[in-house]
JSON list of C-alpha atoms in Angstrom, two decimals:
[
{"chain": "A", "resi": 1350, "resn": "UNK", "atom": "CA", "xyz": [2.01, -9.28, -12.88]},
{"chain": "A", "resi": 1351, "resn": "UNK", "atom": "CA", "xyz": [4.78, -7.86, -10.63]},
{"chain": "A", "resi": 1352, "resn": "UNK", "atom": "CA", "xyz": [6.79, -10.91, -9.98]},
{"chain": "A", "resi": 1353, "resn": "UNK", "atom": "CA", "xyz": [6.53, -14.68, -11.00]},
{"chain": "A", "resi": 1354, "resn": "UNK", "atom": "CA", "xyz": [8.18, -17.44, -9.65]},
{"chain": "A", "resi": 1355, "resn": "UNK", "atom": "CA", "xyz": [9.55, -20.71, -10.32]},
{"chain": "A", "resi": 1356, "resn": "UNK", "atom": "CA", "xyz": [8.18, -22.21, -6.79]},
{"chain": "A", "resi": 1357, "resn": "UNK", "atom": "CA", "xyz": [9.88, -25.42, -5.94]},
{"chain": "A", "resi": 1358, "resn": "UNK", "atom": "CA", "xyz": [13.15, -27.37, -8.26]},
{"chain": "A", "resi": 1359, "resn": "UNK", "atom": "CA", "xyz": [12.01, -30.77, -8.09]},
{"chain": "A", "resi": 1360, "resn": "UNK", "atom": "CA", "xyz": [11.58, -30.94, -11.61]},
{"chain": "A", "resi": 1361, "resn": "UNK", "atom": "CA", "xyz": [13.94, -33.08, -13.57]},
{"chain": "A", "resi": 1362, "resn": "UNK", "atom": "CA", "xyz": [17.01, -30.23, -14.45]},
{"chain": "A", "resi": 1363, "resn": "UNK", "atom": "CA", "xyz": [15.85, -29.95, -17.62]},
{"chain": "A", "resi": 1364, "resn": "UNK", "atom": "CA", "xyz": [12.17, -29.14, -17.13]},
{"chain": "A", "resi": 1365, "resn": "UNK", "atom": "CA", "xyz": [13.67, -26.67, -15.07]},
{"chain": "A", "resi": 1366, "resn": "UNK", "atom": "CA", "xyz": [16.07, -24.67, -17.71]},
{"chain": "A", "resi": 1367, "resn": "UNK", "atom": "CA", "xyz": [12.95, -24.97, -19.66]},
{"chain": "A", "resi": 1368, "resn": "UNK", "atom": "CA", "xyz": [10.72, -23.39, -17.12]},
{"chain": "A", "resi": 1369, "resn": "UNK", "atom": "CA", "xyz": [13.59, -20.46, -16.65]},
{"chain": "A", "resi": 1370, "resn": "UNK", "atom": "CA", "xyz": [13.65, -19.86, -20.56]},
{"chain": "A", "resi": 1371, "resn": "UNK", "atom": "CA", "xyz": [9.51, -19.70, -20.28]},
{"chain": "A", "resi": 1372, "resn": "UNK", "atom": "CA", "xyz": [10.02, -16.97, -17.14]},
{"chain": "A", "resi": 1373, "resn": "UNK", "atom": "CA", "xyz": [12.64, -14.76, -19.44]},
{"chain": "A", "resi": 1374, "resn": "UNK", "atom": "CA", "xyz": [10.41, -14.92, -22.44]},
{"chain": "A", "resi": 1375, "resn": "UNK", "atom": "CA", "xyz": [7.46, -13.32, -20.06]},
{"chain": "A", "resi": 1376, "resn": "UNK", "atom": "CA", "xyz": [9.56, -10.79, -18.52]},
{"chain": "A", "resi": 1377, "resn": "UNK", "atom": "CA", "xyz": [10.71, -9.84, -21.83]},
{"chain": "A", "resi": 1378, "resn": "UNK", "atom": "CA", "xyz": [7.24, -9.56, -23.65]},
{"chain": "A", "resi": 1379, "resn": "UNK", "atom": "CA", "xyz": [6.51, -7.24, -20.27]},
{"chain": "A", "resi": 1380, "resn": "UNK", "atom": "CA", "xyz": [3.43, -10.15, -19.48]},
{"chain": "A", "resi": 1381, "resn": "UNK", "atom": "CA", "xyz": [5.66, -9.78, -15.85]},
{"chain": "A", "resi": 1382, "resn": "UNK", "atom": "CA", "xyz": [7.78, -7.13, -14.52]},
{"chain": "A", "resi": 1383, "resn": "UNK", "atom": "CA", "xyz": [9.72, -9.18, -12.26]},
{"chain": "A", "resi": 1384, "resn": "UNK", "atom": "CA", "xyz": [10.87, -12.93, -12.24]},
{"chain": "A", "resi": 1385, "resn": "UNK", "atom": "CA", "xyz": [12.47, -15.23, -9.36]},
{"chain": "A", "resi": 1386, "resn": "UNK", "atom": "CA", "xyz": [12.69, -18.56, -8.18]},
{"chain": "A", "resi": 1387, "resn": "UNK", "atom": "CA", "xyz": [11.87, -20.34, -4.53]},
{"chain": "A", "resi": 1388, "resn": "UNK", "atom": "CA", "xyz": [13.17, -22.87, -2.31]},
{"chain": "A", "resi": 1389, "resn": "UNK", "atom": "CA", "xyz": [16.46, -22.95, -5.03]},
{"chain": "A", "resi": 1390, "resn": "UNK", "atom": "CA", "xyz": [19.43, -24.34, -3.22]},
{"chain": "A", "resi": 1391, "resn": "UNK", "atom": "CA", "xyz": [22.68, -23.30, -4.38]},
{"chain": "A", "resi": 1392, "resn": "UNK", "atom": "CA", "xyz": [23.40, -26.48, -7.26]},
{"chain": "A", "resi": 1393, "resn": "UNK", "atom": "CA", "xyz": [19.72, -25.12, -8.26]},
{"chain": "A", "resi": 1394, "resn": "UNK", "atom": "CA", "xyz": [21.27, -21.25, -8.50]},
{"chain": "A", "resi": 1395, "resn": "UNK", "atom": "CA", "xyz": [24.35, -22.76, -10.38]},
{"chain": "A", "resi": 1396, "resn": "UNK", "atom": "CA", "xyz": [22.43, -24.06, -12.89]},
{"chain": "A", "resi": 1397, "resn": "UNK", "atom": "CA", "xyz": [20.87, -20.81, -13.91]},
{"chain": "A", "resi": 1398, "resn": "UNK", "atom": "CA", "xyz": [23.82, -19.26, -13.84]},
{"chain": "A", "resi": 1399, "resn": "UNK", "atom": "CA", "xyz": [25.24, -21.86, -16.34]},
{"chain": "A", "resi": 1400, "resn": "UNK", "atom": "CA", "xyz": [22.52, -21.91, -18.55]},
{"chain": "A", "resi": 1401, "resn": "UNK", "atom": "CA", "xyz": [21.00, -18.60, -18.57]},
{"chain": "A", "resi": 1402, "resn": "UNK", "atom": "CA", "xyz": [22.59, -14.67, -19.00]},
{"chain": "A", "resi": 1403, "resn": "UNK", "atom": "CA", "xyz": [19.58, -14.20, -16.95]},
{"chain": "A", "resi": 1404, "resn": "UNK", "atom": "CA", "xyz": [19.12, -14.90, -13.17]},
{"chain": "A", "resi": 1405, "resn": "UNK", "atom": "CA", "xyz": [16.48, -14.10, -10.58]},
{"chain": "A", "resi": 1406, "resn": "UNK", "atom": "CA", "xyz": [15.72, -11.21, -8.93]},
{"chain": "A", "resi": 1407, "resn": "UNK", "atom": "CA", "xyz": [14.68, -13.32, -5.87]},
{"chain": "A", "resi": 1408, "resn": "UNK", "atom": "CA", "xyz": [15.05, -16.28, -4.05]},
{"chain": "A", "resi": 1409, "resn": "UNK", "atom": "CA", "xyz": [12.01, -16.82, -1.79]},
{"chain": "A", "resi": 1410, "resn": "UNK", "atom": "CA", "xyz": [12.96, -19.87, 0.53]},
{"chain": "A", "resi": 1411, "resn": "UNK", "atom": "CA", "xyz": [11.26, -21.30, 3.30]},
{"chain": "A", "resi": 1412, "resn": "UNK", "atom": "CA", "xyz": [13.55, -23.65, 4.84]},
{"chain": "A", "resi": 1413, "resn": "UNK", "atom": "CA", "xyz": [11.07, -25.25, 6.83]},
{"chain": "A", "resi": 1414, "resn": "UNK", "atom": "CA", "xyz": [9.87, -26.81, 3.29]},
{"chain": "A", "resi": 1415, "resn": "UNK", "atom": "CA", "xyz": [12.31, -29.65, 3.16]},
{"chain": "A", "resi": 1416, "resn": "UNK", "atom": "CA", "xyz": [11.50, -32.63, 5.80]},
{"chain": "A", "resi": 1417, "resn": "UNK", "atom": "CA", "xyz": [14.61, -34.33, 4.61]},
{"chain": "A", "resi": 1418, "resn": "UNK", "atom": "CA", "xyz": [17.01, -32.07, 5.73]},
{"chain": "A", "resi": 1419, "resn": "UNK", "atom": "CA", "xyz": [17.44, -32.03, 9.26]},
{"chain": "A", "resi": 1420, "resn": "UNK", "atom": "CA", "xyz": [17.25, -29.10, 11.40]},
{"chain": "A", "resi": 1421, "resn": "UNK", "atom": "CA", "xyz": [21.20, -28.75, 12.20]},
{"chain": "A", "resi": 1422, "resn": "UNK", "atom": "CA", "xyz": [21.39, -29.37, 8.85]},
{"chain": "A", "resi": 1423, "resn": "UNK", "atom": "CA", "xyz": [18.67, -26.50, 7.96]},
{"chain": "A", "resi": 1424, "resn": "UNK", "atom": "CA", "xyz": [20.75, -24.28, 9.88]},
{"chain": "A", "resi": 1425, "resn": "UNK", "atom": "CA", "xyz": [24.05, -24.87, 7.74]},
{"chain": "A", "resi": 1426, "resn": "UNK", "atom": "CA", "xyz": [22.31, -24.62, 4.77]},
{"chain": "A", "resi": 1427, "resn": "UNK", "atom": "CA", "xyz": [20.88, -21.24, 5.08]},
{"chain": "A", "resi": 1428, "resn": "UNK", "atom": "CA", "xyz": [23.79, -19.32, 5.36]},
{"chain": "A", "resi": 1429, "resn": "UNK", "atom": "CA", "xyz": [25.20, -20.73, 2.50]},
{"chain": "A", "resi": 1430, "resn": "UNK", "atom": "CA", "xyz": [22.47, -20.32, 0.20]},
{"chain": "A", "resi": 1431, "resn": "UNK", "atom": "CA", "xyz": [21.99, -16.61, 1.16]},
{"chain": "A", "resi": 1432, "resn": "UNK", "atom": "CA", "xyz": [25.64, -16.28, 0.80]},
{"chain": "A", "resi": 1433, "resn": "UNK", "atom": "CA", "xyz": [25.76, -17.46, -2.70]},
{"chain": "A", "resi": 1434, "resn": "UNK", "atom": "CA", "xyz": [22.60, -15.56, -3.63]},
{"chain": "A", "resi": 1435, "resn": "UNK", "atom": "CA", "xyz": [24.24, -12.67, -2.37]},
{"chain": "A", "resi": 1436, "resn": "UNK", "atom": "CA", "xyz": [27.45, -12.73, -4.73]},
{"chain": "A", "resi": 1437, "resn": "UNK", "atom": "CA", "xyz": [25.11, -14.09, -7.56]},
{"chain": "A", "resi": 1438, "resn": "UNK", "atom": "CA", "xyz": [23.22, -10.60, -6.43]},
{"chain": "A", "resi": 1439, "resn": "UNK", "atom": "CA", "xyz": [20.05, -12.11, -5.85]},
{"chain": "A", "resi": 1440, "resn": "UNK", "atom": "CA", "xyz": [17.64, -10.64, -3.20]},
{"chain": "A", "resi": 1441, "resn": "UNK", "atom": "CA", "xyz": [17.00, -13.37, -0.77]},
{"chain": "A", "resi": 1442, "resn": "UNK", "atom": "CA", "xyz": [14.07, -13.39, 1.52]},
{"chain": "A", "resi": 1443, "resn": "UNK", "atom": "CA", "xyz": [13.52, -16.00, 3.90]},
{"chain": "A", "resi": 1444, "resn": "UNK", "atom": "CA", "xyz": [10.21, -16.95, 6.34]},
{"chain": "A", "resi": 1445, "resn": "UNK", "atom": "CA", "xyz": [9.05, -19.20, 8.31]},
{"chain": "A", "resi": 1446, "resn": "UNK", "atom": "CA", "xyz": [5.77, -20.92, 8.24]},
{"chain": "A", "resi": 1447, "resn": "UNK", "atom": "CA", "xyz": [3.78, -18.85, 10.64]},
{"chain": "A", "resi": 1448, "resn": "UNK", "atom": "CA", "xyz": [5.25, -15.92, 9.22]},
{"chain": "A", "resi": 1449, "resn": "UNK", "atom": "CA", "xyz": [4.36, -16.73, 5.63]},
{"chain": "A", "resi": 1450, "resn": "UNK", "atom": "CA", "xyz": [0.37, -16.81, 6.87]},
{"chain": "A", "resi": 1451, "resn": "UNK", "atom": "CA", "xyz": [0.82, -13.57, 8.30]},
{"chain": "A", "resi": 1452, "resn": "UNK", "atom": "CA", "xyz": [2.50, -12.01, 4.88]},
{"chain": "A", "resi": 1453, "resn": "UNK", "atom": "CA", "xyz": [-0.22, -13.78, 2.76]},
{"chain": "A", "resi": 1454, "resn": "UNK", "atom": "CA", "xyz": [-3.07, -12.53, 5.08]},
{"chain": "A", "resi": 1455, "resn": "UNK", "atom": "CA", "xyz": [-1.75, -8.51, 5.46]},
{"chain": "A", "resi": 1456, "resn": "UNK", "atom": "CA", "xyz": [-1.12, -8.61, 1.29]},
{"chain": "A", "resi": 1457, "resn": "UNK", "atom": "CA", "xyz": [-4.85, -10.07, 1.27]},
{"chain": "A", "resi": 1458, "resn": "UNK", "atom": "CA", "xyz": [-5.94, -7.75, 3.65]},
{"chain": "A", "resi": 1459, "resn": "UNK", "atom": "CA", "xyz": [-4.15, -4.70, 2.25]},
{"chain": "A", "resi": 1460, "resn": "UNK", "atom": "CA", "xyz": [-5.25, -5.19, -1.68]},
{"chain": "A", "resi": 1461, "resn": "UNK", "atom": "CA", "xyz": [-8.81, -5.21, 0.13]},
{"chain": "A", "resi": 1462, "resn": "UNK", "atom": "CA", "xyz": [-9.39, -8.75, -0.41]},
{"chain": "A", "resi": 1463, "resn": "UNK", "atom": "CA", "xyz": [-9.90, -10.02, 3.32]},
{"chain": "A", "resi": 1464, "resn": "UNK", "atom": "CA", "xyz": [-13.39, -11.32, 2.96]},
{"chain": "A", "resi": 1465, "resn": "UNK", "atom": "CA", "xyz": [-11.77, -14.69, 0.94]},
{"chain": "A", "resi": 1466, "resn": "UNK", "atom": "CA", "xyz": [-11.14, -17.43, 1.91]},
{"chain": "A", "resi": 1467, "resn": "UNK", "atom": "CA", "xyz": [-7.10, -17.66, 0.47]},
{"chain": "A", "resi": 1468, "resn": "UNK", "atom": "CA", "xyz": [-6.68, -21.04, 1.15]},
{"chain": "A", "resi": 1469, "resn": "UNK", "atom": "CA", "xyz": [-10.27, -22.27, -0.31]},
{"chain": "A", "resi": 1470, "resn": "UNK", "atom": "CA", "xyz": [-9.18, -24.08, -3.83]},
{"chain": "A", "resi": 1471, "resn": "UNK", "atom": "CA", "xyz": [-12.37, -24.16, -6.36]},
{"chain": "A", "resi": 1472, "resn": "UNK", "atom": "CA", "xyz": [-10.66, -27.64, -8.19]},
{"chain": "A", "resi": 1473, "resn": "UNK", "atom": "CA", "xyz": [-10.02, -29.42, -4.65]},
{"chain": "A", "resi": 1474, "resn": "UNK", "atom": "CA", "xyz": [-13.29, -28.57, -4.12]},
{"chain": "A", "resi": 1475, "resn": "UNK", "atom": "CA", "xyz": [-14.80, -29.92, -7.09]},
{"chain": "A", "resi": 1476, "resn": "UNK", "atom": "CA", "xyz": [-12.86, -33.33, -6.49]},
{"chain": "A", "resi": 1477, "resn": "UNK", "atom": "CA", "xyz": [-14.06, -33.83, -2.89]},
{"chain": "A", "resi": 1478, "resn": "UNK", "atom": "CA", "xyz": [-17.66, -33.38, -4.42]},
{"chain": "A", "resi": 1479, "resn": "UNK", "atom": "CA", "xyz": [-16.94, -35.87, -7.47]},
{"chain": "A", "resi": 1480, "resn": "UNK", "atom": "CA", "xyz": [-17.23, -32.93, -10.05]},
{"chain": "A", "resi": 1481, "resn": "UNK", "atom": "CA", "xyz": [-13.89, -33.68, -11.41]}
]
């Protein structure tokens, strides 16, 4: 696997540091080449940094993700966040929704896997039906 992710911090901080120790132990067994983390505001980067000799090679935010920000606020936040990833010297890569489909669908498209249905889920599937 090229790159793995940490995708949202909502976890309690310590299931977190406990996910980020899991992520280094992959990357160093070579089971993944890369690893990052998403949607990780800056107290969510400082905590790494703390904890870990080890930090992400990429910070994958979609701002749009957090309905309890405000959009002013959305605006502030941004800068800051690629600021600090920059010093930490973490790439940062930022998209919005509409743009994310179009990523997901080219990568799907270009790995020659555009006759799929990406967002068809086998287990939701299974629990509409009463399988699960």
């Amino acid at each position: 696997m090229d790159l793995y992710l940490i995708h949202w911090p909502v976890a309690p901080i310590e299931r977190m540091m406990e996910s980020w120790a899991a992520l280094i132990e992959l990357r160093k067994r070579g089971d993944v080449r890369a690893i990052g983390v998403s949607n990780f505001m800056v107290k969510h980067l400082q905590a790494l940094v703390e904890n870990f000799d080890e930090l992400p090679v990429l910070n994958q935010i979609e701002h749009h993700l957090f309905p309890s920000m405000s959009r002013p606020n959305l605006r502030k936040v941004a800068p800051m966040v690629r600021e600090h990833c920059e010093r930490l010297g973490i790439s940062y890569h930022e998209t919005s929704l509409p743009r994310a489909y179009v990523e997901v669908g080219r990568y799907i498209n270009r790995v020659g896997r555009g006759n799929i249905d990406v967002w068809a889920c086998p287990l939701a599937s299974s629990m509409r039906s009463g399988l699960v």
